[in-house]
JSON list of C-alpha atoms in Angstrom, two decimals:
[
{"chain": "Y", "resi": 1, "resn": "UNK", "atom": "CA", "xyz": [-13.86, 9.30, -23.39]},
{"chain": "Y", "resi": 2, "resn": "UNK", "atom": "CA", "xyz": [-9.98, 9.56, -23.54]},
{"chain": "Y", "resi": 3, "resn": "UNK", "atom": "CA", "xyz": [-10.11, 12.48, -20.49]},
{"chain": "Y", "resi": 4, "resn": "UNK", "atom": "CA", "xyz": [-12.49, 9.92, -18.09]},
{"chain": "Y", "resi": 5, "resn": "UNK", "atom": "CA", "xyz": [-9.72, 6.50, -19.01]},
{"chain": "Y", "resi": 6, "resn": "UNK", "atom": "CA", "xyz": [-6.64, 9.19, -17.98]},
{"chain": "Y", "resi": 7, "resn": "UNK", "atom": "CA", "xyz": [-8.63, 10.19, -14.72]},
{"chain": "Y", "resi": 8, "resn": "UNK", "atom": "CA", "xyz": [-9.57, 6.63, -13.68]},
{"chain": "Y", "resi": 9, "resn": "UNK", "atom": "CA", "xyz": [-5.82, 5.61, -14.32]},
{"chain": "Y", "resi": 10, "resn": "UNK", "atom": "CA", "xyz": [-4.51, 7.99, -12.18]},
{"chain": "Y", "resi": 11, "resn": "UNK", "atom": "CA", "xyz": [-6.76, 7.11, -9.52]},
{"chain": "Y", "resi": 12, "resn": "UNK", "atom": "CA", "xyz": [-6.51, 3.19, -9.82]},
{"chain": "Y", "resi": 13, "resn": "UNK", "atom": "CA", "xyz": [-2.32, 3.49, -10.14]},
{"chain": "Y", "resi": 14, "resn": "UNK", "atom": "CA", "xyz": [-1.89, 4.94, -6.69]},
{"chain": "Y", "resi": 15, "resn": "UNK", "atom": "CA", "xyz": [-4.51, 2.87, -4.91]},
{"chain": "Y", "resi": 16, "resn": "UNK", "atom": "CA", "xyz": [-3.48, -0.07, -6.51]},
{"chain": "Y", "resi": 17, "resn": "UNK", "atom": "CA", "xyz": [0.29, 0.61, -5.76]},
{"chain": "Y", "resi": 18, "resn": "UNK", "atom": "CA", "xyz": [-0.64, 1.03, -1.68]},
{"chain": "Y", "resi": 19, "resn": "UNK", "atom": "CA", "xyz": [-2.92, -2.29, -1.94]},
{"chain": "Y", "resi": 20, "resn": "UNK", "atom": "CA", "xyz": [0.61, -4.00, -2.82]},
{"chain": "Y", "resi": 21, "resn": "UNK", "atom": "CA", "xyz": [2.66, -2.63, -0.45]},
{"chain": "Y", "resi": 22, "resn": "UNK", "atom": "CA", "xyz": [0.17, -3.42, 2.87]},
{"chain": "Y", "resi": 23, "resn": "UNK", "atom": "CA", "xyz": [0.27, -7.19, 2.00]},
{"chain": "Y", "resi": 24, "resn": "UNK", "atom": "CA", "xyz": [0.90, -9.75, 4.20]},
{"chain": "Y", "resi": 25, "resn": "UNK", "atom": "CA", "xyz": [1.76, -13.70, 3.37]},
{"chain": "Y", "resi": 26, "resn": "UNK", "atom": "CA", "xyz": [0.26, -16.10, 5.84]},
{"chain": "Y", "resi": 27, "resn": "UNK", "atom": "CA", "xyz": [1.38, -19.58, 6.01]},
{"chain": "Y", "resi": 28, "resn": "UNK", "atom": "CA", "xyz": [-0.49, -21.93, 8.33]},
{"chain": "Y", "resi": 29, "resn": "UNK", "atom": "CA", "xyz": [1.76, -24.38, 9.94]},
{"chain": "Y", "resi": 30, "resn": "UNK", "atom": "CA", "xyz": [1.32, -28.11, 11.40]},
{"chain": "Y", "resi": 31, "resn": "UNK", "atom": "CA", "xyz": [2.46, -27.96, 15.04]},
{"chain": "Y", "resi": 32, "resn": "UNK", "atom": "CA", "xyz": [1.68, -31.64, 15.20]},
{"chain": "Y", "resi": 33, "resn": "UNK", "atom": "CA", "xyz": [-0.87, -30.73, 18.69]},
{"chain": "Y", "resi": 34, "resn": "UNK", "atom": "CA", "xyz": [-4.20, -29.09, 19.10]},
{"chain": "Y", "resi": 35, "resn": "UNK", "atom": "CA", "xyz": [-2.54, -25.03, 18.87]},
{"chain": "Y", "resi": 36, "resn": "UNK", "atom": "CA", "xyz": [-2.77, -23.78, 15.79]},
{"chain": "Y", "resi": 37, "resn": "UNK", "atom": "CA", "xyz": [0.55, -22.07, 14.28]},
{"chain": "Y", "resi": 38, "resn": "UNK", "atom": "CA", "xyz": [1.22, -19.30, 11.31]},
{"chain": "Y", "resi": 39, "resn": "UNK", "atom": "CA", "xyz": [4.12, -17.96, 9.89]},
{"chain": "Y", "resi": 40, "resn": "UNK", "atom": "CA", "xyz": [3.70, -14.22, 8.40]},
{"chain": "Y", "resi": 41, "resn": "UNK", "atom": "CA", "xyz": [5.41, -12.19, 6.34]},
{"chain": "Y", "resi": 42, "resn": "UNK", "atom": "CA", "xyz": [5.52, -8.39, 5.36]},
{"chain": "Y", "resi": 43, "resn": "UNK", "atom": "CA", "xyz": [6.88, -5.40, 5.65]},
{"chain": "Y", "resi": 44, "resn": "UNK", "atom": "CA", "xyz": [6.93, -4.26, 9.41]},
{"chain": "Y", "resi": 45, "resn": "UNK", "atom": "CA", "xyz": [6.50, -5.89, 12.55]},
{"chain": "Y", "resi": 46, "resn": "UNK", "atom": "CA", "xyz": [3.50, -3.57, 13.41]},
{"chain": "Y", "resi": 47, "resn": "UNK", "atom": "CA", "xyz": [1.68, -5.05, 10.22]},
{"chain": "Y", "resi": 48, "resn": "UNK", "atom": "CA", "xyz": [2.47, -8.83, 11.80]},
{"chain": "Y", "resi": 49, "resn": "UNK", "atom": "CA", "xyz": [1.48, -8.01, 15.16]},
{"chain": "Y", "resi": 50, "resn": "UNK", "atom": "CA", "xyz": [-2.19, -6.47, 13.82]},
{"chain": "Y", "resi": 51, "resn": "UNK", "atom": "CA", "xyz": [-2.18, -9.57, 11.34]},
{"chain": "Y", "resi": 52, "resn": "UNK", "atom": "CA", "xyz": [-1.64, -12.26, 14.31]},
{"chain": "Y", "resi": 53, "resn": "UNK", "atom": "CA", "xyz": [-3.96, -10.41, 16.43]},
{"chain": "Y", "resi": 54, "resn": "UNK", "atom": "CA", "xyz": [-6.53, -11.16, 13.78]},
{"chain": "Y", "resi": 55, "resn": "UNK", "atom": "CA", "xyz": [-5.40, -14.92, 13.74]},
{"chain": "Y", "resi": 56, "resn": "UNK", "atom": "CA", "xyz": [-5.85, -15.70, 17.04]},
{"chain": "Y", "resi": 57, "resn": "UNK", "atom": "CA", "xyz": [-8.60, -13.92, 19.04]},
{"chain": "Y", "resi": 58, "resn": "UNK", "atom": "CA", "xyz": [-7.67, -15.21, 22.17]},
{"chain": "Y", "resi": 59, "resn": "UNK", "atom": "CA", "xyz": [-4.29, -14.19, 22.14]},
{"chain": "Y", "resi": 60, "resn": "UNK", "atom": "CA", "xyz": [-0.67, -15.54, 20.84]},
{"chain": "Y", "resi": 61, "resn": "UNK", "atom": "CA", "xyz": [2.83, -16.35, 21.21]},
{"chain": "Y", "resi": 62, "resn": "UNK", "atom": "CA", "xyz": [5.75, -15.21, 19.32]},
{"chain": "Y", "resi": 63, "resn": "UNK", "atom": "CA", "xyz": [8.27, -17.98, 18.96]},
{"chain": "Y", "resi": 64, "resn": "UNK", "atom": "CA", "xyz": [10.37, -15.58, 16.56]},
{"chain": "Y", "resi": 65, "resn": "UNK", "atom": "CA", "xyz": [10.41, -12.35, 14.61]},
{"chain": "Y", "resi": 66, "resn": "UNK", "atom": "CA", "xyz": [13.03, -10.53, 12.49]},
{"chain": "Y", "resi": 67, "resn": "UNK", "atom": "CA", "xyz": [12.74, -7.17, 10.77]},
{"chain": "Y", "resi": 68, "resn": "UNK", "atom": "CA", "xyz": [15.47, -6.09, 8.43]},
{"chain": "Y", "resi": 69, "resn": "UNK", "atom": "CA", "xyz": [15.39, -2.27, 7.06]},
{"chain": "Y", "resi": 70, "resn": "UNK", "atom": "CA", "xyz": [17.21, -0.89, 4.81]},
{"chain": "Y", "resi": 71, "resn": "UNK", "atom": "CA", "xyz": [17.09, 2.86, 2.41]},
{"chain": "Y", "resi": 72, "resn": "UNK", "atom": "CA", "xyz": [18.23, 2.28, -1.36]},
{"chain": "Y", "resi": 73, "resn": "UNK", "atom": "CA", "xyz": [19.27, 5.97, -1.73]},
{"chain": "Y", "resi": 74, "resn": "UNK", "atom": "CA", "xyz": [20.48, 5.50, -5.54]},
{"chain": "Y", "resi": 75, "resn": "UNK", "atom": "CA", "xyz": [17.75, 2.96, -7.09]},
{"chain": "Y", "resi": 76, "resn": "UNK", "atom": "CA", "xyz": [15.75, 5.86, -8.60]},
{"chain": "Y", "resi": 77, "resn": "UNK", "atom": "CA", "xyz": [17.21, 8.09, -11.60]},
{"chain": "Y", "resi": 78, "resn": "UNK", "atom": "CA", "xyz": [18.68, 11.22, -10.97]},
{"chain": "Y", "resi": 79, "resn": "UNK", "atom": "CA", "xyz": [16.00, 13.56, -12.17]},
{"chain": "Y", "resi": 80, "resn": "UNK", "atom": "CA", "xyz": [13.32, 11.44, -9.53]},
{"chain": "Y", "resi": 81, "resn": "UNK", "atom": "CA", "xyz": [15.79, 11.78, -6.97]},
{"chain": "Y", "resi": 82, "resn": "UNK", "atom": "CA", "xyz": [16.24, 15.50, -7.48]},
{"chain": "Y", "resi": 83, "resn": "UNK", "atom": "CA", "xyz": [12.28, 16.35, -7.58]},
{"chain": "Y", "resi": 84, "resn": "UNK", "atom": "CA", "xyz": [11.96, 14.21, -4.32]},
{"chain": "Y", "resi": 85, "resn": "UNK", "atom": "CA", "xyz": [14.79, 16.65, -2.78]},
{"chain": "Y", "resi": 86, "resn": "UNK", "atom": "CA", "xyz": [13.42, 19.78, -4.14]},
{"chain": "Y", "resi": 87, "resn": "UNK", "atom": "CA", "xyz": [9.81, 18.75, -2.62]},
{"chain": "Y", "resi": 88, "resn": "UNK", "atom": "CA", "xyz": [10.50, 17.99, 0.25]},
{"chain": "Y", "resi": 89, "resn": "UNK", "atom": "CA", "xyz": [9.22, 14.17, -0.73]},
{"chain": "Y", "resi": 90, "resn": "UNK", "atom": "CA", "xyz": [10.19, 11.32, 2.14]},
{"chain": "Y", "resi": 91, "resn": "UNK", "atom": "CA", "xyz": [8.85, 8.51, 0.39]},
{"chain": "Y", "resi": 92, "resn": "UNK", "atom": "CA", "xyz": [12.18, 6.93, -0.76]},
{"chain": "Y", "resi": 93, "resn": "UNK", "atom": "CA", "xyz": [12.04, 3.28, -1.74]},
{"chain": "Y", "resi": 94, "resn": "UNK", "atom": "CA", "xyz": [13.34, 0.88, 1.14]},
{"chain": "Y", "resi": 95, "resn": "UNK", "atom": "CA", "xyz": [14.01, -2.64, 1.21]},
{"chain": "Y", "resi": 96, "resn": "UNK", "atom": "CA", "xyz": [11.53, -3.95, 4.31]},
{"chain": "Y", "resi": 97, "resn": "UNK", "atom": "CA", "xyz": [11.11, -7.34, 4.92]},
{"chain": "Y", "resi": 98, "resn": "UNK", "atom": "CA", "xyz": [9.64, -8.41, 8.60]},
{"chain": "Y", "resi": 99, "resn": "UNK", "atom": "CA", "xyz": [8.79, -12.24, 9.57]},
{"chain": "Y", "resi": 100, "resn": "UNK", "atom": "CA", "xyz": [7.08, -13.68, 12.14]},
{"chain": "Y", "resi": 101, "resn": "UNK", "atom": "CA", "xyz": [6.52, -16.98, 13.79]},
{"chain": "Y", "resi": 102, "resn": "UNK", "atom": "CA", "xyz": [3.25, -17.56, 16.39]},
{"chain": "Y", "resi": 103, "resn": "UNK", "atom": "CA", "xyz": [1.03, -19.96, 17.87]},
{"chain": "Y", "resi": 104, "resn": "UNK", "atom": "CA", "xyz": [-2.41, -18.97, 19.01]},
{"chain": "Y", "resi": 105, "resn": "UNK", "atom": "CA", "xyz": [-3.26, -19.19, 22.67]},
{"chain": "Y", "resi": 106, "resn": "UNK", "atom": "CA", "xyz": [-6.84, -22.00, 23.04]},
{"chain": "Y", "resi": 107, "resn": "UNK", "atom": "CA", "xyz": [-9.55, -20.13, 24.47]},
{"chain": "Y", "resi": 108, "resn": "UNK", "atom": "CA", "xyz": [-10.36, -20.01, 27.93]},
{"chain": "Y", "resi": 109, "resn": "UNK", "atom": "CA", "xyz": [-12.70, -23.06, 29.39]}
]
């Protein structure tokens, strides 16, 4: 019984961990007129863009977007960092953060 938790915990870690990172935070926001208006945030502005497309079928408007990237080289202890060069392993922890601001487009008469 032991073996089958150890095996379901080392499957549910990893998916769990990538469920967390491909979140994105909508906020829907009063435009005070008939369009309809979100503010998202995430990680990259390819995630936004596929999340707004979603939102509005019929197409939208960015009023604003920012993306800020940055590598934190030294956030992991040595002995990680030294596996992840002797591997060959790219996936070093980064600080993403992307926002965007839209309103959807009405749909055509």
């Amino acid at each position: 019984m032991n073996h089958l938790r150890l095996k379901a915990l080392t499957i549910a870690l990893p998916l769990a961990a990538l469920l967390g990172c491909a979140t994105v935070q909508v906020t829907r926001v009063a435009t005070g007129g008939p369009e309809t208006a979100y503010e998202l945030e995430g990680t990259s502005i390819e995630q936004l863009e596929t999340e707004a497309q979603r939102l509005c079928p019929h197409g939208h408007d960015i009023k604003r977007q920012s993306h800020n990237y940055q590598r934190l080289a030294n956030d992991q202890l040595y002995p990680v960092r030294l596996w992840d060069r002797i591997t060959g392993n790219l996936n070093t922890p980064t600080n993403s953060k992307a926002q965007m601001a839209v309103v959807c487009k009405a749909p055509p008469p």
